[in-house]
XYZ file of C-alpha atoms in Angstrom:
655
model
C 35.319 77.902 -8.844
C 33.942 74.796 -8.991
C 35.235 75.365 -12.434
C 39.073 75.601 -10.963
C 38.443 71.919 -10.064
C 37.128 70.342 -12.450
C 40.390 70.972 -14.317
C 41.310 66.689 -14.834
C 42.264 65.263 -17.885
C 39.666 62.179 -19.386
C 43.767 60.478 -20.115
C 44.979 60.418 -16.400
C 45.006 56.668 -14.582
C 41.754 55.552 -12.822
C 41.483 55.691 -9.546
C 39.789 54.504 -6.560
C 36.931 57.310 -6.499
C 33.864 57.451 -4.632
C 30.498 59.204 -4.808
C 29.384 62.881 -3.520
C 28.098 63.161 -0.812
C 25.009 63.295 -0.445
C 23.792 67.190 0.782
C 22.986 68.029 3.629
C 20.484 70.092 5.329
C 23.103 73.790 6.527
C 22.691 75.627 9.657
C 23.489 78.414 10.641
C 26.660 78.039 12.787
C 28.516 75.842 9.893
C 26.612 71.919 10.904
C 23.911 70.667 10.748
C 24.756 67.858 14.023
C 28.171 67.401 15.469
C 31.572 68.681 14.730
C 32.487 65.746 12.152
C 35.170 65.944 9.465
C 33.435 66.381 5.427
C 34.674 65.416 1.722
C 35.454 69.298 -0.363
C 37.295 67.621 -3.102
C 37.286 63.941 -4.812
C 37.844 62.454 -8.024
C 35.239 60.766 -10.256
C 36.187 57.321 -12.582
C 37.244 60.446 -15.206
C 39.646 61.930 -13.395
C 38.429 65.024 -13.055
C 37.838 66.897 -9.596
C 34.721 67.912 -8.348
C 33.192 69.617 -5.060
C 31.674 68.970 -2.581
C 27.540 70.120 -2.452
C 27.958 70.440 1.428
C 31.735 71.456 1.831
C 30.393 74.028 -0.687
C 27.097 75.348 1.517
C 29.344 75.084 4.789
C 31.532 77.381 3.103
C 29.349 80.483 1.588
C 28.099 80.469 5.364
C 31.455 81.984 6.309
C 31.824 85.678 6.105
C 34.742 87.207 8.530
C 38.297 86.586 7.631
C 39.766 82.285 7.087
C 42.515 81.093 7.341
C 43.382 77.477 6.090
C 46.077 74.504 7.402
C 46.689 71.643 5.854
C 48.849 69.015 6.279
C 50.220 66.940 3.398
C 52.934 64.343 3.199
C 52.732 61.036 1.849
C 50.827 57.621 3.308
C 50.377 55.986 6.205
C 52.465 59.406 8.374
C 49.861 59.741 10.927
C 48.701 63.497 8.803
C 45.192 63.660 10.170
C 46.474 62.159 13.391
C 48.059 65.487 13.832
C 45.190 67.636 12.643
C 43.358 66.447 15.252
C 46.049 66.889 17.393
C 45.432 70.900 16.252
C 41.580 69.589 17.183
C 42.147 68.434 20.189
C 41.375 65.466 19.863
C 42.083 61.856 20.062
C 39.051 61.392 17.184
C 38.191 64.054 14.402
C 40.051 62.629 10.933
C 40.024 58.801 10.279
C 43.146 56.823 11.454
C 44.051 53.520 11.124
C 46.570 51.215 11.665
C 46.749 49.260 8.041
C 48.479 49.727 4.543
C 45.314 51.384 3.051
C 44.396 54.593 2.951
C 42.604 55.974 4.890
C 41.199 59.484 3.361
C 41.476 60.393 0.347
C 40.592 63.819 -1.636
C 41.916 66.298 0.352
C 39.063 66.447 3.558
C 37.215 69.457 5.322
C 36.246 70.126 9.202
C 33.121 71.048 9.043
C 33.503 73.795 12.490
C 36.115 76.260 12.014
C 37.881 77.145 14.872
C 38.146 80.690 15.916
C 41.156 82.408 16.530
C 43.003 85.752 17.288
C 45.481 86.277 15.550
C 48.576 89.047 16.433
C 46.728 91.900 14.687
C 43.957 91.713 16.938
C 41.836 90.463 13.627
C 39.657 87.245 14.384
C 39.327 84.596 12.229
C 38.225 81.475 11.166
C 40.147 78.599 11.142
C 39.522 75.399 8.288
C 41.981 71.867 8.659
C 41.707 70.585 5.529
C 43.322 67.001 5.233
C 44.438 65.465 1.874
C 45.658 62.677 0.424
C 48.546 61.348 0.934
C 51.237 61.465 -1.691
C 53.177 58.107 -3.315
C 50.523 56.178 -2.615
C 50.398 52.546 -4.391
C 46.895 53.228 -6.119
C 47.963 56.374 -7.747
C 49.943 58.457 -10.499
C 52.373 60.907 -10.464
C 50.023 63.720 -12.030
C 47.049 62.601 -9.348
C 49.104 63.000 -6.309
C 51.150 66.072 -8.259
C 47.660 67.417 -7.939
C 46.088 66.936 -5.365
C 50.029 68.674 -3.982
C 48.717 72.295 -5.923
C 44.974 72.113 -4.345
C 46.977 72.175 -0.438
C 49.139 74.103 -1.904
C 46.090 76.965 -3.770
C 43.667 76.783 -0.852
C 46.423 77.191 2.076
C 46.892 79.788 4.627
C 50.443 77.271 6.297
C 50.821 73.785 4.249
C 52.353 71.274 6.298
C 54.795 68.902 5.216
C 54.825 66.011 7.599
C 58.298 63.369 6.708
C 59.132 61.217 8.604
C 63.029 61.373 9.361
C 65.012 63.310 8.664
C 65.745 65.180 5.185
C 68.067 63.585 2.824
C 68.369 62.801 -0.675
C 65.556 60.934 -1.076
C 62.810 62.508 1.082
C 64.132 66.026 -2.349
C 63.516 63.431 -5.202
C 59.550 62.815 -3.056
C 58.998 66.937 -3.553
C 60.085 66.081 -7.234
C 56.212 67.346 -7.644
C 56.897 70.870 -6.783
C 58.591 70.752 -10.677
C 56.097 69.354 -11.732
C 53.410 71.890 -10.480
C 54.205 75.395 -12.017
C 53.301 73.019 -15.062
C 49.897 72.214 -14.217
C 49.555 76.407 -12.517
C 49.224 80.567 -14.245
C 49.652 82.883 -12.262
C 47.491 85.195 -15.528
C 44.842 84.700 -16.670
C 47.264 84.933 -20.618
C 50.838 83.984 -20.856
C 52.728 80.326 -21.527
C 54.062 78.849 -17.488
C 54.173 80.700 -14.340
C 57.052 80.122 -12.742
C 58.594 79.018 -8.879
C 59.518 82.600 -8.392
C 55.533 84.115 -9.854
C 54.016 81.361 -7.705
C 56.058 81.763 -4.895
C 53.971 85.879 -4.891
C 50.947 83.847 -3.890
C 52.425 80.025 -1.837
C 51.506 79.541 2.046
C 53.680 79.386 4.694
C 55.452 76.229 4.402
C 56.629 74.237 7.393
C 58.166 71.214 6.899
C 57.378 68.162 9.998
C 59.616 65.684 11.028
C 58.479 63.123 13.380
C 60.246 60.432 15.027
C 63.794 62.965 14.631
C 66.798 61.819 16.706
C 70.109 63.637 15.132
C 72.116 65.193 17.046
C 71.284 69.138 15.498
C 74.810 70.292 14.554
C 77.165 71.879 12.162
C 80.877 72.700 12.878
C 80.932 72.199 16.611
C 78.097 74.193 17.630
C 74.753 73.388 17.369
C 72.141 74.770 14.748
C 68.148 74.897 14.415
C 65.667 72.618 13.170
C 65.361 76.327 10.521
C 69.363 76.367 9.769
C 68.480 72.606 9.347
C 66.036 73.243 6.630
C 68.676 75.397 5.065
C 71.533 73.953 4.959
C 69.433 70.666 3.280
C 67.834 72.802 0.820
C 71.598 74.681 -0.008
C 72.460 73.975 -3.607
C 75.030 70.015 -4.919
C 78.477 71.001 -6.009
C 79.930 69.622 -8.760
C 78.378 68.741 -12.369
C 76.048 66.488 -14.333
C 72.657 66.147 -14.955
C 71.738 64.428 -11.599
C 73.326 66.866 -9.396
C 71.607 69.567 -11.540
C 67.879 67.549 -11.345
C 69.016 68.040 -7.080
C 69.145 71.533 -7.287
C 66.161 72.308 -10.247
C 63.519 70.272 -7.046
C 65.959 73.111 -4.196
C 65.496 75.370 -6.272
C 62.368 75.045 -6.090
C 61.570 74.177 -3.265
C 63.461 77.844 -2.351
C 60.964 80.086 -4.816
C 57.635 78.613 -4.596
C 58.483 78.588 -0.182
C 60.687 81.975 0.578
C 58.806 82.106 4.301
C 59.589 78.742 5.440
C 60.135 76.886 8.723
C 61.314 72.985 9.850
C 60.054 71.615 13.509
C 61.141 68.313 14.629
C 58.842 65.877 16.224
C 60.360 62.763 18.908
C 58.991 59.526 18.507
C 55.382 60.009 21.947
C 56.476 56.595 21.888
C 58.252 53.604 22.351
C 55.977 50.153 21.833
C 54.649 49.991 17.753
C 51.438 47.989 18.841
C 50.497 51.696 20.624
C 52.101 53.203 17.981
C 49.069 50.701 16.112
C 47.012 52.836 17.843
C 47.610 56.357 18.864
C 44.275 57.609 18.918
C 43.467 55.468 21.602
C 46.456 55.825 24.060
C 45.388 58.533 26.763
C 46.793 61.800 25.504
C 48.508 62.318 29.432
C 50.433 58.945 29.021
C 51.310 60.756 25.752
C 52.376 64.361 27.398
C 53.834 62.840 30.404
C 56.740 60.643 27.341
C 57.595 63.920 25.926
C 58.471 65.873 29.149
C 60.457 63.070 29.950
C 61.846 63.204 27.018
C 61.896 67.431 27.339
C 64.153 66.732 30.531
C 65.491 64.122 29.366
C 67.060 67.088 26.738
C 67.668 69.542 29.001
C 69.504 67.152 30.828
C 71.727 66.292 27.760
C 72.177 69.834 27.323
C 73.085 70.725 30.519
C 75.824 67.844 30.006
C 76.341 69.333 26.616
C 77.755 73.065 27.949
C 78.974 71.107 31.109
C 81.102 69.532 28.478
C 82.640 72.932 26.246
C 83.593 74.283 30.042
C 86.085 70.960 30.553
C 87.635 71.094 27.442
C 88.048 75.144 27.978
C 89.183 73.798 30.782
C 91.854 71.171 28.696
C 92.535 73.560 26.213
C 93.736 76.512 29.830
C 95.483 74.101 31.336
C 97.362 73.062 27.892
C 98.546 76.269 27.043
C 99.875 76.752 31.085
C 101.821 72.952 30.316
C 102.650 74.816 26.102
C 103.573 78.432 28.865
C 106.253 75.771 31.720
C 107.949 73.164 29.582
C 108.807 76.297 27.504
C 110.273 78.053 31.446
C 112.243 74.321 31.935
C 113.262 74.530 28.334
C 115.193 77.759 29.315
C 115.855 76.907 32.995
C 117.896 73.721 31.448
C 119.475 75.889 28.843
C 121.094 77.492 31.602
C 122.104 74.590 33.613
C 123.670 72.894 30.302
C 125.885 75.807 29.702
C 127.354 76.373 33.222
C 127.253 72.657 33.040
C 129.426 73.222 30.279
C 132.372 76.127 31.855
C 132.238 74.069 34.780
C 133.281 70.736 32.850
C 136.226 73.483 30.943
C 138.011 74.157 34.657
C 137.411 70.936 35.551
C 138.950 69.470 32.189
C 141.919 72.521 32.751
C 141.804 70.594 36.595
C 142.863 67.641 35.214
C 145.123 68.391 32.977
C 147.065 69.720 35.507
C 147.094 66.670 37.202
C 148.286 64.487 34.084
C 151.351 67.496 33.520
C 152.055 67.237 37.427
C 152.232 63.482 38.086
C 153.976 63.837 33.662
C 157.030 65.359 35.587
C 157.306 63.405 38.711
C 157.934 59.905 36.811
C 159.783 61.850 35.317
C 161.939 64.325 37.527
C 161.462 61.836 40.414
C 165.625 60.748 40.685
C 165.854 65.013 40.928
C 162.443 64.935 42.502
C 164.189 65.681 45.873
C 167.336 68.282 44.464
C 164.714 70.141 43.093
C 162.145 72.058 45.079
C 161.239 74.510 43.324
C 160.162 71.577 41.342
C 157.422 71.261 43.840
C 156.517 74.340 45.052
C 156.214 74.807 41.509
C 153.782 71.805 41.857
C 151.758 73.596 45.695
C 151.505 76.433 42.520
C 149.868 74.111 39.959
C 148.080 72.657 42.368
C 146.571 76.653 43.575
C 145.885 77.429 40.460
C 143.735 74.662 40.132
C 141.284 75.203 42.489
C 142.228 79.100 42.079
C 140.619 77.071 38.640
C 137.943 75.307 40.262
C 136.912 78.685 41.777
C 136.906 80.663 39.295
C 135.001 78.102 37.309
C 131.925 78.652 40.749
C 132.069 81.616 40.656
C 132.322 81.345 35.942
C 128.596 79.126 36.870
C 127.244 82.331 39.344
C 127.777 84.739 37.243
C 126.395 83.091 34.015
C 123.376 82.234 36.345
C 122.844 86.175 37.905
C 124.155 87.067 33.897
C 120.903 85.460 32.547
C 118.862 86.936 35.822
C 120.423 89.967 34.768
C 119.981 89.704 31.767
C 115.585 88.338 31.898
C 115.308 92.344 34.102
C 116.782 94.390 30.804
C 114.782 92.470 29.204
C 111.643 92.852 30.677
C 113.414 96.527 32.123
C 113.540 97.014 27.848
C 110.036 95.873 27.489
C 108.342 98.798 30.039
C 110.735 101.641 28.370
C 109.375 100.259 25.304
C 106.520 100.819 26.424
C 106.326 103.706 27.762
C 108.247 104.581 24.807
C 105.483 104.361 22.402
C 103.787 105.668 25.319
C 104.909 109.373 24.517
C 105.032 108.528 21.350
C 101.717 108.204 21.150
C 101.334 110.461 24.453
C 103.192 112.733 21.708
C 101.246 112.466 18.668
C 98.337 113.518 20.143
C 99.681 116.643 20.951
C 100.853 117.651 17.687
C 96.522 116.743 17.258
C 96.311 119.485 20.267
C 98.559 121.559 18.952
C 97.068 121.348 15.720
C 93.735 122.048 16.666
C 94.412 124.926 19.240
C 96.067 126.787 16.300
C 93.251 125.693 14.220
C 91.348 127.390 17.518
C 94.030 130.300 17.820
C 93.510 131.379 13.194
C 89.532 130.867 14.713
C 89.638 134.466 16.843
C 92.341 135.262 15.907
C 89.848 135.679 12.178
C 87.062 136.346 14.727
C 88.397 139.509 16.331
C 89.363 141.282 12.960
C 85.999 140.452 12.635
C 85.473 142.116 15.783
C 87.517 145.037 14.980
C 86.205 145.790 11.385
C 82.525 145.874 12.789
C 84.423 148.008 15.839
C 85.889 150.584 13.366
C 82.116 150.222 11.590
C 80.073 151.026 14.592
C 82.768 153.826 15.755
C 81.773 155.732 12.118
C 77.986 155.393 12.902
C 79.004 155.969 15.758
C 80.112 159.857 14.417
C 77.644 159.962 11.899
C 74.771 159.998 14.982
C 76.724 162.344 17.052
C 77.000 164.748 13.698
C 73.512 164.516 13.217
C 72.473 164.886 16.241
C 74.745 167.666 16.602
C 73.215 169.428 13.956
C 69.877 167.873 15.659
C 70.119 170.225 18.634
C 71.929 173.264 16.751
C 68.284 173.231 14.714
C 66.444 172.873 17.737
C 68.243 175.174 19.224
C 67.494 177.429 16.732
C 63.307 176.383 16.328
C 64.246 176.919 20.277
C 64.988 180.660 20.492
C 62.074 181.821 17.230
C 59.513 179.485 20.005
C 60.822 181.756 23.088
C 61.241 185.116 20.684
C 57.450 184.790 20.400
C 56.640 183.870 23.903
C 57.735 186.534 25.097
C 56.275 188.697 22.479
C 53.438 187.184 22.927
C 54.379 187.368 26.540
C 54.137 191.626 25.965
C 51.422 191.246 24.559
C 49.576 189.609 28.014
C 50.934 192.195 30.099
C 49.689 194.470 28.339
C 46.409 193.339 27.388
C 46.396 192.579 31.112
C 47.325 196.703 32.310
C 44.439 197.478 30.025
C 41.832 195.206 31.726
C 43.095 196.487 35.586
C 42.482 200.058 33.452
C 39.881 199.042 33.435
C 38.998 197.821 36.481
C 40.010 200.837 37.822
C 37.318 202.530 36.371
C 34.380 200.616 36.470
C 34.525 199.941 40.939
C 34.668 204.188 40.116
C 30.761 203.764 38.551
C 30.788 200.955 41.395
C 30.793 203.140 43.911
C 29.374 206.292 42.595
C 26.073 203.630 41.713
C 26.449 202.316 45.261
C 25.805 205.136 46.887
C 23.432 206.739 44.787
C 21.366 203.010 45.748
C 22.311 203.839 49.050
C 20.126 207.335 48.806
C 17.402 205.905 47.269
C 16.660 203.068 49.804
C 17.413 205.462 52.876
C 14.369 207.556 50.608
C 11.973 204.444 50.707
C 12.179 203.515 54.405
C 11.314 207.196 54.870
C 8.358 207.175 52.622
C 7.136 203.388 54.347
C 7.568 205.000 57.634
C 5.139 207.598 57.023
C 2.832 206.013 55.541
C 1.948 203.489 58.081
C 1.634 206.368 60.300
C -1.205 207.815 58.449
C -3.183 204.673 58.161
C -2.735 204.201 62.095
C -4.614 206.823 62.814
C -7.393 206.336 60.397
C -8.595 203.126 62.242
C -8.264 203.946 65.256
C -11.213 206.292 64.278
C -13.271 203.342 63.131
C -15.879 202.097 63.988
C -15.435 198.911 66.002
C -18.602 197.099 64.606
C -15.788 197.418 61.307
C -12.832 196.033 62.913
C -12.525 192.390 60.731
C -13.378 195.225 57.690
C -10.402 197.519 58.811
C -8.159 193.943 58.481
C -8.917 193.080 55.529
C -8.574 196.383 54.056
C -4.712 196.773 55.915
C -3.884 193.609 54.613
C -5.237 193.924 51.473
C -3.211 197.854 52.228
C -0.362 196.373 53.510
C -0.258 193.758 49.427
C -0.928 196.823 48.564
C 2.244 199.487 49.853
C 4.152 195.706 49.220
C 3.412 195.359 46.004
C 4.069 199.505 45.726
C 8.212 198.837 47.009
C 7.893 195.909 44.898
C 7.631 197.671 41.724
C 10.060 200.237 42.897
C 12.345 198.150 43.504
C 12.189 196.238 39.809
C 12.229 199.751 38.278
C 15.764 199.985 40.059
C 16.968 197.015 39.245
C 15.730 197.823 35.201
C 17.592 201.396 35.979
C 21.195 199.788 37.292
C 20.104 196.892 33.791
C 19.917 199.755 31.561
C 22.935 201.616 32.504
C 26.481 200.712 31.203
C 28.295 199.666 33.878
C 28.735 195.232 33.839
C 28.130 194.821 37.883
C 25.180 193.019 39.359
C 23.364 193.859 42.173
C 22.793 190.908 45.150
C 20.996 191.510 47.356
C 20.979 188.678 50.523
C 19.029 188.504 53.628
C 21.217 190.535 56.166
C 20.078 193.505 53.626
C 24.049 194.116 52.828
C 24.419 194.776 48.557
C 27.084 192.653 46.774
C 28.100 193.820 43.610
C 30.056 191.628 40.820
C 31.452 192.074 37.381
C 30.052 189.599 34.124
C 33.064 189.042 32.992
C 34.070 187.636 36.220
C 31.013 186.105 37.434
C 31.061 184.642 33.703
C 34.963 183.691 32.806
C 35.329 180.151 34.061
C 32.232 178.723 32.695
C 32.983 180.362 29.586
C 36.972 178.997 29.346
C 35.738 175.799 30.459
C 32.616 175.254 27.917
C 34.577 176.695 24.978
C 38.117 175.755 25.646
C 38.164 172.994 22.855
C 37.178 176.564 19.835
C 40.278 178.512 20.977
C 43.033 178.569 17.587
C 46.161 177.021 18.937
C 47.801 180.502 19.650
C 45.249 181.056 22.189
C 45.614 177.594 24.068
C 49.127 178.672 24.272
C 48.520 181.960 25.148
C 46.156 180.665 28.154
C 49.061 177.681 29.462
C 51.182 180.667 28.292
C 49.896 183.484 31.620
C 49.077 180.158 32.999
C 53.087 179.805 33.378
C 53.103 175.823 31.661
C 55.149 177.165 28.917
C 58.255 174.459 30.437
C 55.415 172.078 29.191
C 54.313 173.381 25.897
C 58.212 173.084 24.668
C 58.937 169.874 25.293
C 55.508 168.734 22.635
C 57.742 168.360 19.373
C 55.812 170.477 16.606
C 52.036 169.288 18.738
C 48.786 170.078 16.686
C 45.993 171.531 18.690
C 44.595 167.634 19.741
C 48.347 167.697 21.591
C 48.044 171.250 22.859
C 44.421 170.366 23.993
C 45.373 167.672 25.664
C 48.248 169.989 27.992
C 45.518 172.273 28.723
C 43.136 169.784 29.720
C 45.654 168.090 32.237
C 47.792 171.399 33.103
C 44.776 173.614 34.289
C 41.440 171.726 34.602
C 43.824 169.259 35.975
C 42.486 166.202 34.175
C 43.106 162.807 34.474
């Protein structure tokens, strides 16, 4: 970066140079004491630019985003005062009231100002004061170099100027065209153009000090930005002077595409106060600025009122012109009526003259010719009638004019009605065309719908045929199923009859066996009573000393007796099992006997446990025997799993 600022030429004109300031220690808060201006760039005796080490050390401590605002302009026009106002203090950068410039090179404020961007990003604002250009102790090249350095280092470049933008002010910015000769945007290549530099240029603000001009263009108020754009428009004409002027304007537009203009009035009117502006209290300046703003607001209000009055005057002029036209028409009507009246009066005078001529000519014979007198009276009557006719004609002319205006008004109304009717007819024609198009669309949709209906009817007929064929095949299948079921029913009936016959035979065998069991039970009862009586007689003859042994003996005999009885019953049971009868004997507590068959006992358990092992034919027979043939027929092409599910649902009553 230091190599960038040491590109000065040894052949340049020397100017007042100052030695580098001694390097001061830099603290972490960007300054080694109170905030103050620090020299950033200076030129030595040979015209080479150098950076002050203290300023370099301060800049190296800045780690966050940086924004740089520099103020440039002619010498002794208050650039440092503007920067002090940006700092919010009356003293900071050095200001003076003499003719000699007090700022040499580029100076930097030692403490960055914390600011927040529009997007919420915080950054450090650095203020940069530049040496005045076009000073009496400078050369043109040195001014261009100072100007170029300020532009390259700035995020916002403020050009300070007194008064308005004129040709002299634009000529002072001719160094913009020289700036492109000292700056390159590429490492290789020739001279850079202004448009290429414009991609890297800062925001350009043209600040007009002590500005009192009224910004108006074509009788309308314009902004300072519009004033700047008007000043930068190309000059019409030819020649070297015009080309040079347009070159300066084109360079400014290309180098600074983002530009703005602001105006400031003179803060104080007293020249002595202006020389010590940094010592004037800020409240006094603010008070005068407030008064100036109020005056500007009042001036704006008065200009608005003046414009309103001018608009009212224009309206009155329009009304007067309308009234003049109406008055002219009335005068023309009166003149026409007067002309008619004059013609009638002239006729009356002619008749009067004829009367006098006749009286003079025939005065001697007047008495003799009464007819002539009567004729004269008649002529007088005619003259009166002519006068009346003239009055009537005048009244008729007025009424005719009135009727004419009424007819014109009625004609205009009729014309307007005709135009409305024509527009309505055109609207109806368009609606008719739209309705015709819509009818065509509806007809096309209807044809499509009829075609679709025919297709659907054809499909319905095909489906009906398919359904009829399916019904016929289904009926044939049902007939076959009914025949199979009838054969199954006949076989079931035959099996049922055979089972009944076997049950009757078994019941006869059961009755015979029951009779035998009754006889055996009677014999057992008789034997039990005989043995008991024998034992009782033997016990009576025994001695009383052996009663205990006798009791034991009786107990043993009873147990033996019981054992014998149990053996007999066991043998009887074995005999009953050895027979071919499937009936079982059950001895209840009341001494009776109940017999039941093996098939009847085990049928339910077998059906519950082994129905999953049935064949499909067996399952169908079971469902048919339990009167569930209709539910079986409702199943179409059932497999064994479906028939088992139906069996569980209907026969076993499983949910």
